[in-house]
Tab-separated table of C-alpha atoms in Angstrom:
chain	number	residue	atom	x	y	z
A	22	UNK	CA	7.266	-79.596	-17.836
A	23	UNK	CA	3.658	-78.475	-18.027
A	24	UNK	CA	4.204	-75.499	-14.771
A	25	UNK	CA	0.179	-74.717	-15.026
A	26	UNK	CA	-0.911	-78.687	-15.254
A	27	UNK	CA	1.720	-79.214	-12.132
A	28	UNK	CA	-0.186	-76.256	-10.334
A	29	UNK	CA	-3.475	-77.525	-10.977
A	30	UNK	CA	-2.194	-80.889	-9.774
A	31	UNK	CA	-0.830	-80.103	-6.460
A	32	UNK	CA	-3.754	-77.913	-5.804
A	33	UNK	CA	-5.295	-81.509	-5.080
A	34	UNK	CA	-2.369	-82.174	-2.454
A	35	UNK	CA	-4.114	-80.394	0.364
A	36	UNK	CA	-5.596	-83.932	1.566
A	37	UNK	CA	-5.669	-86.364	4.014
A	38	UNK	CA	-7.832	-89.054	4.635
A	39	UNK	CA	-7.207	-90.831	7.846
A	40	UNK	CA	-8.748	-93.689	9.657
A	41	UNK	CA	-7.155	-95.026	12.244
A	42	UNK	CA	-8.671	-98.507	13.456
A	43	UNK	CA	-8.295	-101.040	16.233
A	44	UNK	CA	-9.683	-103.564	18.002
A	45	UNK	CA	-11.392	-102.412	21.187
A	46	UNK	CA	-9.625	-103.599	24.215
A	47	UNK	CA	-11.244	-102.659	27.260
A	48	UNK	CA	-10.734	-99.170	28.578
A	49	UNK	CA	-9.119	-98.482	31.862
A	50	UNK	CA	-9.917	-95.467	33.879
A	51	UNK	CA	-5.964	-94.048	33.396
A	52	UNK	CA	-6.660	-94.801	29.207
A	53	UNK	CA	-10.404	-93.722	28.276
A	54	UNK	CA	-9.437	-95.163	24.917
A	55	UNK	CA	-7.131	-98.190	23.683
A	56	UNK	CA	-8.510	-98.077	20.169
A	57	UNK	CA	-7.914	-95.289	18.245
A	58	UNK	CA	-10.121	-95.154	13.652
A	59	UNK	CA	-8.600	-92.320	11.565
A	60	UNK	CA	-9.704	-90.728	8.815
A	61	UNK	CA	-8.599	-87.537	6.280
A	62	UNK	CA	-6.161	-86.844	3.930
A	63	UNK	CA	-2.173	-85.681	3.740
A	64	UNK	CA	-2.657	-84.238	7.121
A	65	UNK	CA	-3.176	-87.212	8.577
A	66	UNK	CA	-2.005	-89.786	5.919
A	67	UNK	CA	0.940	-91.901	7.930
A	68	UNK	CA	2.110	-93.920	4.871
A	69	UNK	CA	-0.722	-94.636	3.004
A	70	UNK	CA	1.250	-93.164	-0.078
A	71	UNK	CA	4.333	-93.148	-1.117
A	72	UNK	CA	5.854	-90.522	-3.945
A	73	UNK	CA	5.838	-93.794	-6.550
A	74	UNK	CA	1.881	-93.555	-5.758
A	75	UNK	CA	0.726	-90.230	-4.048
A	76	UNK	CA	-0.174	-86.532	-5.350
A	77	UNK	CA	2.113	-85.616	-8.101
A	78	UNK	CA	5.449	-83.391	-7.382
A	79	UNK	CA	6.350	-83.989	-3.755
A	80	UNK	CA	9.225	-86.562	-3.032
A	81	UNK	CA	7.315	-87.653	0.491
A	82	UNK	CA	9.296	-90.976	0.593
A	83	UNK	CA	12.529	-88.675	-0.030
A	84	UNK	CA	14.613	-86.769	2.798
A	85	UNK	CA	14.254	-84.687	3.599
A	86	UNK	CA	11.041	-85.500	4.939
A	87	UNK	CA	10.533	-87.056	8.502
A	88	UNK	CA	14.202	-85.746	9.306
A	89	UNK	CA	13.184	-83.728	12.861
A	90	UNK	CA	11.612	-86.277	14.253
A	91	UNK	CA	12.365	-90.181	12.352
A	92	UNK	CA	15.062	-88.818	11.264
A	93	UNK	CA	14.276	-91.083	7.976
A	94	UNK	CA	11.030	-90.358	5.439
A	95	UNK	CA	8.137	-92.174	6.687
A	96	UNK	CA	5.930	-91.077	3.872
A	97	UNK	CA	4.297	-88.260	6.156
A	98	UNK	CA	3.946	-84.974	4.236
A	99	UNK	CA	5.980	-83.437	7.185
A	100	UNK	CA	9.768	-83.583	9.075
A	101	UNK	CA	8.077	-85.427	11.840
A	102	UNK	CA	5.047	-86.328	13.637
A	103	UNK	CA	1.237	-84.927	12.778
A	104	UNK	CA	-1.491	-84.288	15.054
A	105	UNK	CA	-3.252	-88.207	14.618
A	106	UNK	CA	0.478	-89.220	15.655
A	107	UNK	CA	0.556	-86.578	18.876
A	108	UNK	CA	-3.143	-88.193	19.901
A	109	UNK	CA	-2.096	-91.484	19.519
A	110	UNK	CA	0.702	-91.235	21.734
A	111	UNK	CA	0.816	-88.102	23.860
A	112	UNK	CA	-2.625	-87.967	24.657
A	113	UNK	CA	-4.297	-91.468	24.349
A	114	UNK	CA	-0.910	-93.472	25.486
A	115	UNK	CA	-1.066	-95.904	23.121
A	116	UNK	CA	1.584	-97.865	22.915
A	117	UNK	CA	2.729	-96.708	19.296
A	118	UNK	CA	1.813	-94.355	16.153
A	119	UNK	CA	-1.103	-95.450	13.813
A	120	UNK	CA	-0.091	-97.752	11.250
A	121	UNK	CA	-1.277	-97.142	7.706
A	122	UNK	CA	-3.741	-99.599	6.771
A	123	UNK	CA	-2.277	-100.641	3.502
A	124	UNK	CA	0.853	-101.241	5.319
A	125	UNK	CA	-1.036	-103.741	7.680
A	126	UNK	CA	-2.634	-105.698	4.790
A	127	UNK	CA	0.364	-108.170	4.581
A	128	UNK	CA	0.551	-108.147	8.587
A	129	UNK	CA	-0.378	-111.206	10.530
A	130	UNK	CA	-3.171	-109.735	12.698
A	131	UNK	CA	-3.073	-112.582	14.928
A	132	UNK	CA	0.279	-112.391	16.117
A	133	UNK	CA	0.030	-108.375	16.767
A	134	UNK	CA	-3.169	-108.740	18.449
A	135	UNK	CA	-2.004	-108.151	22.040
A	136	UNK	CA	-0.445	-104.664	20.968
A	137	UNK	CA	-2.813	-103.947	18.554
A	138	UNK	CA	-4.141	-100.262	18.924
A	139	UNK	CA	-5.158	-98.987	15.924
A	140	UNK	CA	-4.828	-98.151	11.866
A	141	UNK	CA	-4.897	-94.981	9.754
A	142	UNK	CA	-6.282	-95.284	6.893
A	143	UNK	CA	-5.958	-91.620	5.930
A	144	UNK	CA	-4.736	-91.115	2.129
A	145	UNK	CA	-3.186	-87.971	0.741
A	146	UNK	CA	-4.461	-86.345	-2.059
A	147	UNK	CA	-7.928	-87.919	-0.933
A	148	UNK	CA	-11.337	-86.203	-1.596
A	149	UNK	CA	-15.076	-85.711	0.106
A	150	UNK	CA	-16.563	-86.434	-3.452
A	151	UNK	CA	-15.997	-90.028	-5.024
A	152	UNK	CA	-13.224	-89.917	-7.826
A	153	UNK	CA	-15.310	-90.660	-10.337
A	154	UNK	CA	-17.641	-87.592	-10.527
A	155	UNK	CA	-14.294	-85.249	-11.245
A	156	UNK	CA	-13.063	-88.314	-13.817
A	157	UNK	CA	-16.799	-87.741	-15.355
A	158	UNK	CA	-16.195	-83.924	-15.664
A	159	UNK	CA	-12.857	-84.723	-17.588
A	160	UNK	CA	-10.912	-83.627	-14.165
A	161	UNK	CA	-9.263	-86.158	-13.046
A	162	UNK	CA	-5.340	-86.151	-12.660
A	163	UNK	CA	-5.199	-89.857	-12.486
A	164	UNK	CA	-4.140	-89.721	-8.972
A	165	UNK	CA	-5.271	-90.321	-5.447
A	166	UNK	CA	-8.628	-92.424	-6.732
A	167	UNK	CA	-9.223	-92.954	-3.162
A	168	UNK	CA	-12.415	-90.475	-1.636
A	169	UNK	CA	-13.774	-90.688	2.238
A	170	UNK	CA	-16.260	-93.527	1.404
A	171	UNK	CA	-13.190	-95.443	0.002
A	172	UNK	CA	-11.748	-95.215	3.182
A	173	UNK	CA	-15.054	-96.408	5.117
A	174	UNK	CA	-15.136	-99.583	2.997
A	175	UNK	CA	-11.455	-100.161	4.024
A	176	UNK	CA	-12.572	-99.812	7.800
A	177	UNK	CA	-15.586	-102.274	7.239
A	178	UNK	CA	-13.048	-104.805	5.299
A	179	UNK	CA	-10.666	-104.212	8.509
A	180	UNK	CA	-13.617	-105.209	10.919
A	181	UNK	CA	-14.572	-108.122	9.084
A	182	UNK	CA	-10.767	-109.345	9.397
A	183	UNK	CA	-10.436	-108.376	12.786
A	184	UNK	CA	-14.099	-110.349	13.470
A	185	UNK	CA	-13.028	-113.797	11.844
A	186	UNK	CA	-9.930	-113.775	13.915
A	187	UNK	CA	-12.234	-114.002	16.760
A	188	UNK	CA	-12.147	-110.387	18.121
A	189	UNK	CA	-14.954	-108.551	17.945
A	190	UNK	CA	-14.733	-105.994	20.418
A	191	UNK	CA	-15.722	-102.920	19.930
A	192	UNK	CA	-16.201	-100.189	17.486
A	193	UNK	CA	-18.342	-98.220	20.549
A	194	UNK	CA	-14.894	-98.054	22.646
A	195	UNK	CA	-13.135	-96.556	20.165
A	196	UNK	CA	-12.369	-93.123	19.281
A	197	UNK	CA	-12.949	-91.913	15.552
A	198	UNK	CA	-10.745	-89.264	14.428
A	199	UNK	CA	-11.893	-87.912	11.123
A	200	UNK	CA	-8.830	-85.319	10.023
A	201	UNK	CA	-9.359	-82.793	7.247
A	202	UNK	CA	-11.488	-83.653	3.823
A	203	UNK	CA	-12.469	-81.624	1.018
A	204	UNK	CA	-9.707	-79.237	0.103
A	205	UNK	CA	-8.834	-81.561	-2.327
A	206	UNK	CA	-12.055	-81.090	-3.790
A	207	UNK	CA	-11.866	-77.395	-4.573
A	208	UNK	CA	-8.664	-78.386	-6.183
A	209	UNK	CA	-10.695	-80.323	-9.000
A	210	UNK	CA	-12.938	-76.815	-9.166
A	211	UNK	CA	-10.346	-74.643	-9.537
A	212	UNK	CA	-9.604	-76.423	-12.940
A	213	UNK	CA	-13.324	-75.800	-13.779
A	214	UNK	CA	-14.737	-73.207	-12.137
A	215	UNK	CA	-17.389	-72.274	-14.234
A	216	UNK	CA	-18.554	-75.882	-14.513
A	217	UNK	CA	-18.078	-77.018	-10.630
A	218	UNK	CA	-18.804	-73.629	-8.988
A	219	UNK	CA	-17.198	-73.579	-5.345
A	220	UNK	CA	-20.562	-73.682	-3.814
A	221	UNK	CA	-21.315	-76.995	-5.737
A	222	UNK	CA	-18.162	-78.349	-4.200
A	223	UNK	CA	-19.400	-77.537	-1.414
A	224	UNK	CA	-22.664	-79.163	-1.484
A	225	UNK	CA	-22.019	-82.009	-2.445
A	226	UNK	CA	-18.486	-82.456	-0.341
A	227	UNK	CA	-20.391	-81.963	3.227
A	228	UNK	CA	-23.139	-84.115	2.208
A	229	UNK	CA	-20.495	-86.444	1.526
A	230	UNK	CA	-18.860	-85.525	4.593
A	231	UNK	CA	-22.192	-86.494	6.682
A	232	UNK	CA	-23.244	-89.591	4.745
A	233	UNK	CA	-19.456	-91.025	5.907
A	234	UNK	CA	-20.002	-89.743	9.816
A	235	UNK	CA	-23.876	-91.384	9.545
A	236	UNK	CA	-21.606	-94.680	7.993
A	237	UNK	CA	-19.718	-94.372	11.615
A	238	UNK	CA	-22.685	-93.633	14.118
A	239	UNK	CA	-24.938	-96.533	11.961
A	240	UNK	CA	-21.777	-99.158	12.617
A	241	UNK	CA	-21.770	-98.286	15.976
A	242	UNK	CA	-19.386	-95.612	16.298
A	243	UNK	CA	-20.390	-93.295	20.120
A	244	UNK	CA	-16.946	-91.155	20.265
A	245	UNK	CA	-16.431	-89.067	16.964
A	246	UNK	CA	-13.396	-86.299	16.379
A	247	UNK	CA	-14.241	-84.281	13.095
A	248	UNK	CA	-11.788	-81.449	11.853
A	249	UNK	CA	-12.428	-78.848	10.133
A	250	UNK	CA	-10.478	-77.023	7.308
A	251	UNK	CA	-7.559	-74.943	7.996
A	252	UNK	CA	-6.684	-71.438	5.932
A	253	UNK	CA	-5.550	-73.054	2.765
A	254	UNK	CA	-5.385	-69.786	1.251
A	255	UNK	CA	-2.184	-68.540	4.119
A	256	UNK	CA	-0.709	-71.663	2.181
A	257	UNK	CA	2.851	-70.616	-0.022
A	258	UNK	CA	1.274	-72.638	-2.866
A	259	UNK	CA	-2.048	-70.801	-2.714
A	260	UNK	CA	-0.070	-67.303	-2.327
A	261	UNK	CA	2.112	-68.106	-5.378
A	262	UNK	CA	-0.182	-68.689	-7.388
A	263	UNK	CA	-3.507	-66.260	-6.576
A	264	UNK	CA	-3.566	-62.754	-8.452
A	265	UNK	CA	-1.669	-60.576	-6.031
A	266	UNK	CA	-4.620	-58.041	-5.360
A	267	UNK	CA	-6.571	-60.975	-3.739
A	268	UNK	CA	-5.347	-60.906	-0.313
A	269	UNK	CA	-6.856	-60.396	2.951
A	270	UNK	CA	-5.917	-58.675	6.382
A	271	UNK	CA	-3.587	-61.683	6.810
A	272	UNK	CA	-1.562	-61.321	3.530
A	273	UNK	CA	-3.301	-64.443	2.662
A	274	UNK	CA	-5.425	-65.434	-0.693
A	275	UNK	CA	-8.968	-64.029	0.667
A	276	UNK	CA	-11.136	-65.586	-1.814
A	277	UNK	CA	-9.812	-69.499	-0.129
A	278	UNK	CA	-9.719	-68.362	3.043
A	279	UNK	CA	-13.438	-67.430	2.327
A	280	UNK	CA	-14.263	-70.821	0.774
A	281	UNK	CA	-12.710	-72.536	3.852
A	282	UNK	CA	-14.869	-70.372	6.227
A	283	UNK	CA	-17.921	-71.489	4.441
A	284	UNK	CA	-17.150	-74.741	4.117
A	285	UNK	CA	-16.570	-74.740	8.133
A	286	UNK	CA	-19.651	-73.382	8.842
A	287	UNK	CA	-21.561	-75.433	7.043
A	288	UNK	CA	-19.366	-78.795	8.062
A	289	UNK	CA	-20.496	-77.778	11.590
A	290	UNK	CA	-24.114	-77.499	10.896
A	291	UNK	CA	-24.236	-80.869	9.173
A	292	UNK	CA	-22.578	-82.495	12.845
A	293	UNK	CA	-25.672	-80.449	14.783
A	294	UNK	CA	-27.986	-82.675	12.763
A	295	UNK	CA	-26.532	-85.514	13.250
A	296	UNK	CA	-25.887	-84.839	16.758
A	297	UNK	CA	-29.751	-84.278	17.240
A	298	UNK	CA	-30.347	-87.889	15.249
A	299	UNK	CA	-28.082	-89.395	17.271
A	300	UNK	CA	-27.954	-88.048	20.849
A	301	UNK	CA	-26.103	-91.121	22.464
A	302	UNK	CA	-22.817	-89.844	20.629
A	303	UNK	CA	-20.310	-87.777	20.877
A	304	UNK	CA	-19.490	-85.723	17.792
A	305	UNK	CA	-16.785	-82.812	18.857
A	306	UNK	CA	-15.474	-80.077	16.112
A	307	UNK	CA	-11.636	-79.315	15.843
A	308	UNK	CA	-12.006	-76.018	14.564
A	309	UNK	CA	-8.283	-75.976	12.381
A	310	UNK	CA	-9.167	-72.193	11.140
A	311	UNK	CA	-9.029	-70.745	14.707
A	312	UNK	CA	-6.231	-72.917	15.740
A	313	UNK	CA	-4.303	-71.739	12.200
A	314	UNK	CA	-5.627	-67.967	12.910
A	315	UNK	CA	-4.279	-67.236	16.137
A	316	UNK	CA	-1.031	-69.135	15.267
A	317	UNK	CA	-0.925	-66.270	12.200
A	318	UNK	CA	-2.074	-63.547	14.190
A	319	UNK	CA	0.604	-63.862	16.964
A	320	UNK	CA	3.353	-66.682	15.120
A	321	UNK	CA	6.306	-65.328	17.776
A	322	UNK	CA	3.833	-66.612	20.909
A	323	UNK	CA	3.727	-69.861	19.658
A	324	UNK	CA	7.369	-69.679	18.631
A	325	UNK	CA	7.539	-68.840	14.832
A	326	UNK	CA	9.916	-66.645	13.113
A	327	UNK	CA	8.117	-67.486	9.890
A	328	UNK	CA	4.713	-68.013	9.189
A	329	UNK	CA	4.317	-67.872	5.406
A	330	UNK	CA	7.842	-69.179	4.049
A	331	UNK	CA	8.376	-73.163	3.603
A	332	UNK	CA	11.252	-74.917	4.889
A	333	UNK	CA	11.728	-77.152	2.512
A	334	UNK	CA	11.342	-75.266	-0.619
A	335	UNK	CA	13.580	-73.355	-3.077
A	336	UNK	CA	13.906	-69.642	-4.545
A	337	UNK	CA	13.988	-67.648	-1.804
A	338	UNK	CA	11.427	-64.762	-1.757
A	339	UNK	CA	8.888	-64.073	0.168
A	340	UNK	CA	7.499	-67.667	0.156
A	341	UNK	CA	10.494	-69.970	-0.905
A	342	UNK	CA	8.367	-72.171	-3.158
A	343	UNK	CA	8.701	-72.910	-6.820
A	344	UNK	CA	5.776	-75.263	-8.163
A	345	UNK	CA	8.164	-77.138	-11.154
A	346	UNK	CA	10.713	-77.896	-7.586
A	347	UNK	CA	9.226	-78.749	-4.532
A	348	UNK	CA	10.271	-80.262	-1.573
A	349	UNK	CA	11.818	-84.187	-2.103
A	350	UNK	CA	12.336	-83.646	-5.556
A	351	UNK	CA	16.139	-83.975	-6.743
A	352	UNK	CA	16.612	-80.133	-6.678
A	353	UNK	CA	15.059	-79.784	-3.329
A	354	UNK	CA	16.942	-82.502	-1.061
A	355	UNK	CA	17.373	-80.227	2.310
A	356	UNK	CA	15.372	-78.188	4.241
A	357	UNK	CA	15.736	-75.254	6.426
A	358	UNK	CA	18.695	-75.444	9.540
A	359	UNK	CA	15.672	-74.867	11.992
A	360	UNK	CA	12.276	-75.858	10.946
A	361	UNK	CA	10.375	-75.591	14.351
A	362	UNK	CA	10.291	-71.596	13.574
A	363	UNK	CA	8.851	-72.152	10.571
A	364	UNK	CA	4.745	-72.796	10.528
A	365	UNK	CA	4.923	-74.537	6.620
A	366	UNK	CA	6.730	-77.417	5.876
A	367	UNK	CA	6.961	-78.198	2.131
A	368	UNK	CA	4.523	-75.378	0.496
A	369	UNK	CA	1.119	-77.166	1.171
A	370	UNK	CA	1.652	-79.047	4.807
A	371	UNK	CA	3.192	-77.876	7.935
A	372	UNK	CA	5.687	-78.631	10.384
A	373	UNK	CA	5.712	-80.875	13.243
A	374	UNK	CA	6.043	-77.715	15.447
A	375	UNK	CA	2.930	-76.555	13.952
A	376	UNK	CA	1.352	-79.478	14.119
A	377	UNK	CA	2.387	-79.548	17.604
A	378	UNK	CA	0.978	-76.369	18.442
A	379	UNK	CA	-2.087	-77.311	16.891
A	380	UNK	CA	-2.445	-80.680	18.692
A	381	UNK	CA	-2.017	-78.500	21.961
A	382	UNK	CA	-4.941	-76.431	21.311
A	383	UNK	CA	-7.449	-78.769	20.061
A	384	UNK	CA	-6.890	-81.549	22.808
A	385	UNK	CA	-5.754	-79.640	26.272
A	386	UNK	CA	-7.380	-76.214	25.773
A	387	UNK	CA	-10.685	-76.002	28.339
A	388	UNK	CA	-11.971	-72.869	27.045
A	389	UNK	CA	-14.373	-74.283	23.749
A	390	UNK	CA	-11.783	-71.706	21.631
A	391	UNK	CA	-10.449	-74.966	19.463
A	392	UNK	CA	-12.495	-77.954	20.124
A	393	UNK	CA	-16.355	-78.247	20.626
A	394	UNK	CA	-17.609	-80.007	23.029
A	395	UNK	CA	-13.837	-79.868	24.688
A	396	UNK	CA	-11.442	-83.124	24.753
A	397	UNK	CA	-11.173	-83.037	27.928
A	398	UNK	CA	-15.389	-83.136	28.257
A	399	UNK	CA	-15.091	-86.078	25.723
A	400	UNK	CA	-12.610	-88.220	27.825
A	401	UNK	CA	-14.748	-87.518	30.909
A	402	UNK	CA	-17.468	-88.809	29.236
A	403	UNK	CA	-15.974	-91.829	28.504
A	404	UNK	CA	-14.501	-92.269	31.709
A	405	UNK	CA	-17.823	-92.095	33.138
A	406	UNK	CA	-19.296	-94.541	30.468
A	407	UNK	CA	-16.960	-97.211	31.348
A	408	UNK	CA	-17.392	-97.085	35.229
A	409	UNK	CA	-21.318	-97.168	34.803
């Protein structure tokens, strides 16, 4: 086996595209929201892929992923539930998880109408970019063809099935949750990076980012969710493989973390212009690097023995993650005995603790530390919408 080509290709793992979509019941004022669109990539992917048709390496449809919580593999790139799958259900009450919209495509939407709440049509190994510019620059993996605009034309085809069933109710009801996008992207650079310099990625990912978010606001779209990019470089793939004098005050690969931090900050000046085009929305930030920093900073607050080493992994070491056996692959078929005290899952995605902890800070903390406006300002708002 080709160790370097399997690096390269699970650099691209880092993904998630999510949409989760529904048709708008009316909101009542003890559920702001009864329709819930997702978008992103691995983080957020509920099933979109399976390990027959995902990123390369990682046995998702394999225990032992999904054993905490579904006790069963559920193809989420976890052992349980991610943070879509905590808003659907602990925050918005909806009356189950997301369903992954390729899943739903043989579904008779008719007869699940009346608990209809929503689809996810997040895909791992997803990018900002369309597949075809990194298949141009002789990039491409052949995996994961799917980008964030392949994932918008999936929501319109969704509408226009949910509109000749005779509900058209409303994309304006609903919140949009757009998870992580674009670390996948640097992935494809890191295989080239004198030909697709970081800050090209970059570029060309927010502006991809944007023209998807103006694709929402333009279809109607008033309550938006966007999240930014966690530290990919604290990852035990990243750490593995980065030259060991590039670390920063963390431990962690300081040249990603860097990239991520840019990428952030210029993610959240793209979502001030469009919140200045379109001032009858709401566009809030999840800011994923502050949530992931403090969690790293103080990992025995939030209940963490171990924040660098994966559960499911193998070797040992300071990580416990070899890239030719990762986690669901016939030499890796368990995990660790506890894995809420571990922050990383499989090498690339975290546990459900984490994701826990994470969920807990972006949609119940008041302070602006996490989320920006707050959640709890966004459901107000749309409390006070519907009573108008």
């Amino acid at each position: 086996m080709d160790v370097s080509a399997t690096a390269r290709r699970l650099l691209l793992l880092f993904t998630v595209t999510v949409v989760s979509v529904a048709a708008a019941a009316p909101s009542s004022p003890g559920r702001p929201f009864r329709t819930l669109y997702a978008f992103g990539d691995s983080l957020t992917d509920t099933g979109n892929t399976h390990s027959t048709t995902g990123p390369y390496s990682f046995g998702v449809s394999h225990p032992p992923y999904g054993a905490t919580f579904f006790h069963r593999p559920t193809n989420r790139y976890s052992d349980g539930r991610l943070v879509v799958d905590f808003l659907a259900t602990d925050v918005l009450a909806l009356p189950s998880f997301l369903p992954p919209y390729l899943s739903t495509l043989s579904r008779n939407a008719t007869a699940t109408r009346a608990s209809y709440s929503g689809i996810n049509f997040a895909v791992a190994g997803a990018t900002a970019i369309e597949y075809e510019f990194f298949a141009s620059q002789n990039l491409s993996a052949n995996i994961t063809p799917q980008s964030i605009m392949t994932q918008l034309g999936w929501f319109d085809a969704h509408l226009r099935t949910r509109s000749a069933g005779g509900d058209g109710r409303g994309v304006g009801d609903a919140l949009f949750w757009v998870g992580e996008i674009g670390a996948n992207d640097y992935g494809y650079s890191f295989m080239a990076p004198d030909a697709l310099p970081s800050e090209r990625i970059r570029n060309m990912a927010i502006d991809r980012i944007t023209t998807f978010l103006q694709g929402l606001l333009k279809r109607g779209a008033k309550y938006v969710v966007v999240q930014g990019m966690p530290l990919t470089g604290c990852l035990p793939l990243a750490m593995t493989l980065s030259q060991p004098w590039d670390r920063d005050n963390l431990s962690c690969v300081a040249s990603i973390n860097q990239q991520n931090l840019d990428h952030n900050h210029h993610l959240q000046a793209g979502l001030h212009r469009l919140r200045r085009s379109h001032p009858d929305a709401i566009i809030a930030y999840t800011d994923y690097h502050a949530a992931h920093l403090a969690v790293l900073r103080s990992p025995t607050r939030y209940g963490f023995a171990e924040p660098f080493k994966a559960c499911c992994g193998t070797g040992g070491g300071t990580y416990n993650f070899e890239i030719i056996s990762t986690c669901g692959s016939p030499e890796v078929a368990t995990a660790c005995a506890q894995p809420a005290r571990y922050v990383n899952w499989d090498g690339v995605h975290m546990t459900e603790a984490m994701y826990k902890v994470v969920a807990g800070m972006f949609f119940h903390d008041a302070t602006g530390a996490y989320c920006r406006p707050t959640f709890g300002s966004l459901l107000a708002a749309r409390k006070k919408g519907h009573t108008k």
